[in-house]
PDB file of C-alpha atoms and ligand atoms in Angstrom:
ATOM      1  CA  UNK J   1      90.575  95.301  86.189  1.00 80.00           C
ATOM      2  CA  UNK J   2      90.787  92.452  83.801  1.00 92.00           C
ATOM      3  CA  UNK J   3      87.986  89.764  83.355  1.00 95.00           C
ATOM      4  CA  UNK J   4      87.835  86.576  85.108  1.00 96.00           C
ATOM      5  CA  UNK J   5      88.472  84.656  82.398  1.00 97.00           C
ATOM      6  CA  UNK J   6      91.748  86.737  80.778  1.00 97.00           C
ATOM      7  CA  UNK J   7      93.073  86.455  85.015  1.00 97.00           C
ATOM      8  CA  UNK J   8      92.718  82.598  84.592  1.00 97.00           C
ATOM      9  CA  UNK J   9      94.550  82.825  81.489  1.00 97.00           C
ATOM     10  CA  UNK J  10      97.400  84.688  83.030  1.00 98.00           C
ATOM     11  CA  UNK J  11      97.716  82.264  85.903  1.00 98.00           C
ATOM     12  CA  UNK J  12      97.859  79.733  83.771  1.00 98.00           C
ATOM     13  CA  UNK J  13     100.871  81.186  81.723  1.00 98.00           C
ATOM     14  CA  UNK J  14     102.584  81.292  85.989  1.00 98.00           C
ATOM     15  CA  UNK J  15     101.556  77.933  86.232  1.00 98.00           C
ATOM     16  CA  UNK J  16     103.331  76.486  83.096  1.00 98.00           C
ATOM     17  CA  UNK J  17     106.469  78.566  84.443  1.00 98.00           C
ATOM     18  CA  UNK J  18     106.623  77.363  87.884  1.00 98.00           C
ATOM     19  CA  UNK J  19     104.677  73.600  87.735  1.00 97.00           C
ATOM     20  CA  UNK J  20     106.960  72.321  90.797  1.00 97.00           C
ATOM     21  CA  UNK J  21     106.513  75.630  92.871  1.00 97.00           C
ATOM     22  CA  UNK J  22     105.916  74.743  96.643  1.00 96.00           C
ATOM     23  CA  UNK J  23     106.740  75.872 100.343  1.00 96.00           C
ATOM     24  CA  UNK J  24     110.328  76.952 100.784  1.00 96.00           C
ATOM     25  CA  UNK J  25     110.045  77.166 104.294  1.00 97.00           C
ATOM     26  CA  UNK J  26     112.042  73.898 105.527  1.00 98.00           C
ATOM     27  CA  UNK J  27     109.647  72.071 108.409  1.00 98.00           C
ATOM     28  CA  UNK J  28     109.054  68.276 109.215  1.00 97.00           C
ATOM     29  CA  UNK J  29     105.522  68.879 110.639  1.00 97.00           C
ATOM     30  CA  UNK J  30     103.171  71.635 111.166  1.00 98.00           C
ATOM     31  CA  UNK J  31     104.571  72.454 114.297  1.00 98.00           C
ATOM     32  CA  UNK J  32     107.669  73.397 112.676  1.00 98.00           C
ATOM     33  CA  UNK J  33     106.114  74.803 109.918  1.00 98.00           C
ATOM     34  CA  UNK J  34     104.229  77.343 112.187  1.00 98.00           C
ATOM     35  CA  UNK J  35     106.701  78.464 113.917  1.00 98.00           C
ATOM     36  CA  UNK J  36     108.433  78.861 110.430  1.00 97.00           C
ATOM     37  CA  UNK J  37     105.569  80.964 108.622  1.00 97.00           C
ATOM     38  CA  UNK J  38     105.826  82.921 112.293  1.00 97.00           C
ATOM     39  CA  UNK J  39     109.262  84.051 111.771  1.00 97.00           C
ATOM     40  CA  UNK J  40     109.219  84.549 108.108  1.00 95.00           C
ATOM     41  CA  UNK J  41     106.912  87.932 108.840  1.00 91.00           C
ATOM     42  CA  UNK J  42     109.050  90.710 106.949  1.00 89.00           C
ATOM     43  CA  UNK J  43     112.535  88.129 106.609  1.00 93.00           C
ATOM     44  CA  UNK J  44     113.047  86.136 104.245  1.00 93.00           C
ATOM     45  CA  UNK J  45     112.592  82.157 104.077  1.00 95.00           C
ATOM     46  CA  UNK J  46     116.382  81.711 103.323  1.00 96.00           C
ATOM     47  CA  UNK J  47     117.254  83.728 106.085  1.00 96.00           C
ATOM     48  CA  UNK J  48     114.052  81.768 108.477  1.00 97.00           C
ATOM     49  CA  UNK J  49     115.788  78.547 107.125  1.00 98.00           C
ATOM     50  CA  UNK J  50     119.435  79.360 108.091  1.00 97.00           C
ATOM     51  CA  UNK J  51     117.694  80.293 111.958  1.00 97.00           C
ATOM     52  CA  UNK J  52     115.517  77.122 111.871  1.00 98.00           C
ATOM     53  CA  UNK J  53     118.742  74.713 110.759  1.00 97.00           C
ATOM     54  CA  UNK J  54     119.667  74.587 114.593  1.00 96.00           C
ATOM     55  CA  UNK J  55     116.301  75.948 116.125  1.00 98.00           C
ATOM     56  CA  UNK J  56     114.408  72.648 114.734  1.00 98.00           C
ATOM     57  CA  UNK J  57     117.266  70.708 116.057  1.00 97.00           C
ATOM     58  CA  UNK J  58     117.172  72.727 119.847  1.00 97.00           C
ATOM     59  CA  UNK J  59     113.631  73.201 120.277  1.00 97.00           C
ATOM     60  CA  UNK J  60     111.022  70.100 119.254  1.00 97.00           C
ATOM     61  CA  UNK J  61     107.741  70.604 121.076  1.00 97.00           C
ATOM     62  CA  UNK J  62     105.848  73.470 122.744  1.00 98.00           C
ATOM     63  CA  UNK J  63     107.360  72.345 126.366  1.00 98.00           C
ATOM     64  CA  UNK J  64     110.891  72.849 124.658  1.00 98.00           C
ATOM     65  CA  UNK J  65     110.196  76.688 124.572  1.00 98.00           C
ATOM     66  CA  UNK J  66     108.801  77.244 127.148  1.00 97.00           C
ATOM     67  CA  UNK J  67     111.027  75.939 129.409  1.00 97.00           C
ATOM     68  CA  UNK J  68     114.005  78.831 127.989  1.00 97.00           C
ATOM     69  CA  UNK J  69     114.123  82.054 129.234  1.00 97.00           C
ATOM     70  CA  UNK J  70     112.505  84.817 127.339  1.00 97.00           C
ATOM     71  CA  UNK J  71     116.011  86.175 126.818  1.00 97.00           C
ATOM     72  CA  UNK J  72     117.761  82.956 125.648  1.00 97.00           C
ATOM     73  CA  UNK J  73     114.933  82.658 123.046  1.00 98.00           C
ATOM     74  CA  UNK J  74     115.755  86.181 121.557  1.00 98.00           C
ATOM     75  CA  UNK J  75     119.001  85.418 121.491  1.00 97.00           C
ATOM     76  CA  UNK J  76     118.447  82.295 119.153  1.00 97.00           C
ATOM     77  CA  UNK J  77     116.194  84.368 116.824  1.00 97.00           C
ATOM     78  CA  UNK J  78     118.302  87.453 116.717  1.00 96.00           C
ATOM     79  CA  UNK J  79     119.340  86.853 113.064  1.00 94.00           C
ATOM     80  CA  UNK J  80     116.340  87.982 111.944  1.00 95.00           C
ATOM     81  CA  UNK J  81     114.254  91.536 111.945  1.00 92.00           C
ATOM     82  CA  UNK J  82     111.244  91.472 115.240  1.00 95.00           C
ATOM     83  CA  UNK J  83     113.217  88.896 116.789  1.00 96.00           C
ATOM     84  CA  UNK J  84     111.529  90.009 120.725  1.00 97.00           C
ATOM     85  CA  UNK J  85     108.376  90.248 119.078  1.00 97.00           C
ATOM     86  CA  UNK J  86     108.608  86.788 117.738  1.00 98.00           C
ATOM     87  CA  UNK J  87     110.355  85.248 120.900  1.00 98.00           C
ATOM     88  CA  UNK J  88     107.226  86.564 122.904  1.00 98.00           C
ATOM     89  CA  UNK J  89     104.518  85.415 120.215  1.00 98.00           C
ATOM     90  CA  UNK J  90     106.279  81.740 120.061  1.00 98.00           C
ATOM     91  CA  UNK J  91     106.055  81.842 123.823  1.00 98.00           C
ATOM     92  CA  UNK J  92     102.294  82.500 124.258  1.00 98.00           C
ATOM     93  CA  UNK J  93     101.720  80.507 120.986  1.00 98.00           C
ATOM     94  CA  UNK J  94     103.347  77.605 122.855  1.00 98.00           C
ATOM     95  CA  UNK J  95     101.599  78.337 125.895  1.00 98.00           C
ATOM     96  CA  UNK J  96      98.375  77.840 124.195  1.00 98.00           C
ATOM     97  CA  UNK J  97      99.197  74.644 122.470  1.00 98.00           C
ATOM     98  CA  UNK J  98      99.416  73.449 125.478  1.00 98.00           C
ATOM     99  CA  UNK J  99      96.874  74.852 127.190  1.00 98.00           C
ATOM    100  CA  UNK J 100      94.006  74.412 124.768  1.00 97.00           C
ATOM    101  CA  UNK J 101      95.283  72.089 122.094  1.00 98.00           C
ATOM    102  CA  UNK J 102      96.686  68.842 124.028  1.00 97.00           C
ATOM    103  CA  UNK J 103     100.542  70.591 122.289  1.00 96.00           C
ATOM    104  CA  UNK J 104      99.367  70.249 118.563  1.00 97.00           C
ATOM    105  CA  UNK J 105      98.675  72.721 116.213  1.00 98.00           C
ATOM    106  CA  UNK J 106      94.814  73.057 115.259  1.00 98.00           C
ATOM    107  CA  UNK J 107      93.179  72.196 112.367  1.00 96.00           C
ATOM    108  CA  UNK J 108      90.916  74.756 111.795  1.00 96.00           C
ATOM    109  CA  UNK J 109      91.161  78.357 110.498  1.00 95.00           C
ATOM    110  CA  UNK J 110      89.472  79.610 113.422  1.00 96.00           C
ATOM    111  CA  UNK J 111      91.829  78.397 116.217  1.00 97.00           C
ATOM    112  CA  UNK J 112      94.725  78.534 114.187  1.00 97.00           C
ATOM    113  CA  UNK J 113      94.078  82.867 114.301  1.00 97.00           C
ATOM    114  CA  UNK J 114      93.214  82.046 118.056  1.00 97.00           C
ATOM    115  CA  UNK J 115      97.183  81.483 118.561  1.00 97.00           C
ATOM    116  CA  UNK J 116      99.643  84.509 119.481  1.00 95.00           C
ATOM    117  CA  UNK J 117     101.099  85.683 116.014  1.00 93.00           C
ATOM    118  CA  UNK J 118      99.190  83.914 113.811  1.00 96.00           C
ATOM    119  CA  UNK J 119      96.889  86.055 111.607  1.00 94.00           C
ATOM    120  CA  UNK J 120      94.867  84.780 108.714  1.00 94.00           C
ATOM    121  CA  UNK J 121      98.034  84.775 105.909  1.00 94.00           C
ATOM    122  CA  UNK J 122      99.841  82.299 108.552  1.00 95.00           C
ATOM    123  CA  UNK J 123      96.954  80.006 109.225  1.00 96.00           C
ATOM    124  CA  UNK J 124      96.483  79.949 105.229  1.00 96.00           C
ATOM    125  CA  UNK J 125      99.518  78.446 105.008  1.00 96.00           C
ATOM    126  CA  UNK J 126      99.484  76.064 107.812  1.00 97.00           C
ATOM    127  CA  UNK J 127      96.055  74.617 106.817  1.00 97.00           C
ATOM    128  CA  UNK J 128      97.052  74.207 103.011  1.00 96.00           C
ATOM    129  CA  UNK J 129     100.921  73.254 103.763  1.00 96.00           C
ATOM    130  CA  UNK J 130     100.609  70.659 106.323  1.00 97.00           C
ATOM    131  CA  UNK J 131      96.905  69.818 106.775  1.00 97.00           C
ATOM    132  CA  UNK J 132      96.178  69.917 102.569  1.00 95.00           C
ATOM    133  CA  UNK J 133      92.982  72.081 103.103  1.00 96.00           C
ATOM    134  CA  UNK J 134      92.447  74.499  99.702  1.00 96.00           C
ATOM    135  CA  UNK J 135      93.475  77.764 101.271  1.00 95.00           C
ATOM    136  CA  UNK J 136      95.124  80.634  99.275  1.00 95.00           C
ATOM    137  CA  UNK J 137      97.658  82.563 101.251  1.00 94.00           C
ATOM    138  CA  UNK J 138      98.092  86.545 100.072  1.00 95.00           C
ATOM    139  CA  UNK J 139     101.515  87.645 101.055  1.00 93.00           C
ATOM    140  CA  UNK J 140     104.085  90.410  99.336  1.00 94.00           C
ATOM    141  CA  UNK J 141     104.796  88.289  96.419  1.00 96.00           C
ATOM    142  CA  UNK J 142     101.060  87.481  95.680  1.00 97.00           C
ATOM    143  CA  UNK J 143      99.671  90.728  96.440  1.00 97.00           C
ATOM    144  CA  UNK J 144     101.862  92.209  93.956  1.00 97.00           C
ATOM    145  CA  UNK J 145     101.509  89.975  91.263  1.00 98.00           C
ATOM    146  CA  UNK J 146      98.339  90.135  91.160  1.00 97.00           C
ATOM    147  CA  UNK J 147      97.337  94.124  91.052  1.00 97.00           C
ATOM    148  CA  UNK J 148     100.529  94.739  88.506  1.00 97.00           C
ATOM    149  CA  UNK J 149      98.328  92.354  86.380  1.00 97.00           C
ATOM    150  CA  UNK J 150      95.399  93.836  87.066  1.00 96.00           C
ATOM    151  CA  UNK J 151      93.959  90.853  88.543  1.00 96.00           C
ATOM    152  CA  UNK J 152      92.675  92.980  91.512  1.00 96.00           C
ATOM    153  CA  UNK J 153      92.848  96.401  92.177  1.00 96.00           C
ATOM    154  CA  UNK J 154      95.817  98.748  93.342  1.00 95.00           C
ATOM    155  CA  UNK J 155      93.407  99.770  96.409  1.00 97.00           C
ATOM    156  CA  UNK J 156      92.226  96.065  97.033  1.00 97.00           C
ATOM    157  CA  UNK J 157      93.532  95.175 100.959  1.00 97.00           C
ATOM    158  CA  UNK J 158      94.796  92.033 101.508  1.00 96.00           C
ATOM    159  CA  UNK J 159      91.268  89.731 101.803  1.00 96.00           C
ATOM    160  CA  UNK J 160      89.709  91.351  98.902  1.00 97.00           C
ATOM    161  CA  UNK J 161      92.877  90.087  97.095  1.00 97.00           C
ATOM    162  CA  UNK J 162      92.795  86.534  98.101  1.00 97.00           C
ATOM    163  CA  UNK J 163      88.611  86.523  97.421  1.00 97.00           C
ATOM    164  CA  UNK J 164      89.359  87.386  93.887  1.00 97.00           C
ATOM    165  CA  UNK J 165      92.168  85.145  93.267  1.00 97.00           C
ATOM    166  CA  UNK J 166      89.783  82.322  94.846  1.00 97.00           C
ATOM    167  CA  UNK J 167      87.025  83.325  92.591  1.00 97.00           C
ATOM    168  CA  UNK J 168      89.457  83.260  89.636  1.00 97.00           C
ATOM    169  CA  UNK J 169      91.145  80.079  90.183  1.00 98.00           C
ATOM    170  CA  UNK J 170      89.212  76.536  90.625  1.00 97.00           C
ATOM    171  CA  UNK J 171      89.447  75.520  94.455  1.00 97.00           C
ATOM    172  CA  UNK J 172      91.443  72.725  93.529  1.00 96.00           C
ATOM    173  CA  UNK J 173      94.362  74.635  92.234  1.00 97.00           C
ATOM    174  CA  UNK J 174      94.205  77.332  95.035  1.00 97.00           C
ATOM    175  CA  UNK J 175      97.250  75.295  97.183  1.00 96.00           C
ATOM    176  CA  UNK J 176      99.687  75.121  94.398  1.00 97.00           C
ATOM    177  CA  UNK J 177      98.209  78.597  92.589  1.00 97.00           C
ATOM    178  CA  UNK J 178      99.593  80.072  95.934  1.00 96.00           C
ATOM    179  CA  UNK J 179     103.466  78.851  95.288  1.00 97.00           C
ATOM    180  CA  UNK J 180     103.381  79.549  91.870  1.00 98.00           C
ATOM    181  CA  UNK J 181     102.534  83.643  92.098  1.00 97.00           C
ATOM    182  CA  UNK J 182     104.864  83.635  95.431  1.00 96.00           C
ATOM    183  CA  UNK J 183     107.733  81.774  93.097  1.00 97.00           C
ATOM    184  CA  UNK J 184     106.528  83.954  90.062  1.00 98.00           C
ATOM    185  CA  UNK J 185     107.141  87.322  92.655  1.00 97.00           C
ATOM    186  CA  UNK J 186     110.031  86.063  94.278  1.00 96.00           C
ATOM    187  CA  UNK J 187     112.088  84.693  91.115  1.00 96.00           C
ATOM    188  CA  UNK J 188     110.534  86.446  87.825  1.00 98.00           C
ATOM    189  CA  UNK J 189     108.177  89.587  88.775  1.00 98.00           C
ATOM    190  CA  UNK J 190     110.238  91.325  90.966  1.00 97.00           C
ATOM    191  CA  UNK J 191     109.652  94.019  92.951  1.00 95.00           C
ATOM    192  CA  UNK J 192     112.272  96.175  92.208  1.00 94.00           C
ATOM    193  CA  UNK J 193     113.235  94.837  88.992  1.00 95.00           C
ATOM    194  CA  UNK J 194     110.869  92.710  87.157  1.00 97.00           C
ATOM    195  CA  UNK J 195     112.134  90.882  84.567  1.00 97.00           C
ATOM    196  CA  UNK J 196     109.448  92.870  81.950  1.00 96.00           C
ATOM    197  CA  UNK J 197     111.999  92.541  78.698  1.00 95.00           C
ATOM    198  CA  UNK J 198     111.457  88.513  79.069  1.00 97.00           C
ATOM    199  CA  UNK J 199     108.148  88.515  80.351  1.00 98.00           C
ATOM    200  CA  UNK J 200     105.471  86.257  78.538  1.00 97.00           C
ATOM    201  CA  UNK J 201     102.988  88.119  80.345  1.00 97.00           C
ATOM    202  CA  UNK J 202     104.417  91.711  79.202  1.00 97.00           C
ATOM    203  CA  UNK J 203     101.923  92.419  76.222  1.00 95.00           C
ATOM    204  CA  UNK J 204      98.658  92.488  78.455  1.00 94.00           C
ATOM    205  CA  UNK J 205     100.170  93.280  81.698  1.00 96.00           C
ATOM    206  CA  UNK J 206      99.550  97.069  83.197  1.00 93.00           C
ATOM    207  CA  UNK J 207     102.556  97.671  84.849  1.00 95.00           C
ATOM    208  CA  UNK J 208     104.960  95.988  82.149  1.00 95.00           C
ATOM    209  CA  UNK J 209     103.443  98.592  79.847  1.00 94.00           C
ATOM    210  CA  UNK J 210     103.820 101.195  81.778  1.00 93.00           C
ATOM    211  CA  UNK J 211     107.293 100.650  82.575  1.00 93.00           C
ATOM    212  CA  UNK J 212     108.134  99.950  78.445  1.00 91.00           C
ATOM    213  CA  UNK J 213     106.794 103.666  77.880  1.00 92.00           C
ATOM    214  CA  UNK J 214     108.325 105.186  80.671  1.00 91.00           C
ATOM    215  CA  UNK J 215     111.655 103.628  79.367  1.00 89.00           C
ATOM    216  CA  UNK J 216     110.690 105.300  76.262  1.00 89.00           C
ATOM    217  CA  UNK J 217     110.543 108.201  77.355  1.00 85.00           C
ATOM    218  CA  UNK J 218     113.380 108.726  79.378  1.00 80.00           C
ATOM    219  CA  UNK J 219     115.774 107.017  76.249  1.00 74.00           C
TER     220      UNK J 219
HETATM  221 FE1  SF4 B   1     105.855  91.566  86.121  1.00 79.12          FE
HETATM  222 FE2  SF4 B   1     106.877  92.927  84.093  1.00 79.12          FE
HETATM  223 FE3  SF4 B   1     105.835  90.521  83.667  1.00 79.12          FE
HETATM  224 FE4  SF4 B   1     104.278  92.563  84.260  1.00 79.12          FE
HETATM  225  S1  SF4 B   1     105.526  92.350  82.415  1.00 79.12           S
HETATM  226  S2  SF4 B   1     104.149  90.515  85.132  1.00 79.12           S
HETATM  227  S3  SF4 B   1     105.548  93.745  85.712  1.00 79.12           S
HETATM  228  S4  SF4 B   1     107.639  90.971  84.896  1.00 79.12           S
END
């Protein structure tokens, strides 16, 4: 693994390339955005934005969906993979909004993970997003990033890689530190085909070197 210091160094090369990285998920409040980050698990946001175009406009509060049947919430998901799954978690979610949290979305980490679906990337999200709480948020992108740069380990599990990447990065930067290695994944550091040959990042990054010489190789 690299030090602290040269991992500051590198997110600070991301930074310069993506300054105006933030949430693609389209939302009005955190309502919204919660059941956005919800559906987003393994689909992407352009697809969660195409669903939520008429969802946001169908559905407005907790009472909205929970007064559809099961099956006519499926069937307004359906675009997008675990769409039962994700009817049934919205449900309960819903359910407990209401139940426990006069129909808004909490404020804390804590009951955020209380709610059906939500696990600690989603509540990340949700309390940096739309309550402006530092919280960094490891998803594919961001996971991926970071150990091809040696930033963490390839055997580091989800938590240990957010911990680093919080120790690495000053709290204050950990909101928009998040969009700028998700954008830096999703638009430059691909993971099928990272964009290594214009890379500023290629001469001390692991996996860019490893790729040049197994290019070499097979030429
Ligand atoms: Fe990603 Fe390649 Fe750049 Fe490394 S050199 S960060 S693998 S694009």
């Amino acid at each position: 693994m690299i030090s602290n210091k040269k991992a500051l160094e590198m997110i600070d090369v991301i930074a310069d390339m993506f300054p105006n990285a933030e949430c693609e998920l389209v939302h009005d409040n955190a309502f919204e955005l919660t059941i956005a980050v919800l559906l987003s698990a393994q689909t992407t946001d352009i697809s969660v934005n195409k669903l939520t175009k008429n969802l946001f406009q169908k559905y407005k509060t907790p009472e909205d969906y929970l007064k559809v049947d099961i099956s006519d919430l499926e069937n307004d998901l359906r675009t997008i993979g675990l769409y039962r799954n994700k009817a049934k978690n919205i449900k309960k979610l819903c359910q407990s909004l209401i139940d426990q949290f006069d129909g808004k979305i909490p404020e804390t980490h804590k009951e955020l993970e209380s709610l059906a679906g939500v696990g600690r990337k989603t509540a990340n999200v949700v309390m940096s997003v739309a309550f402006g709480e530092p919280s960094l948020a490891v998803d594919t992108h961001v996971e991926r990033v970071s150990k091809r740069l040696g930033i963490c380990r390839w055997k580091d599990n989800v938590r240990q890689v957010e911990d680093k990447i919080c120790t690495v990065v000053p709290r204050e930067r950990w909101n928009k530190t998040h969009h700028q290695l998700i954008f830096f994944g999703r638009y430059h550091c691909l993971a099928r085909s990272p964009k290594c040959d214009v890379c500023p990042l290629f001469e001390d990054c692991r996996e860019g070197q490893k790729r040049y010489k197994a290019s070499l190789k097979e030429a």
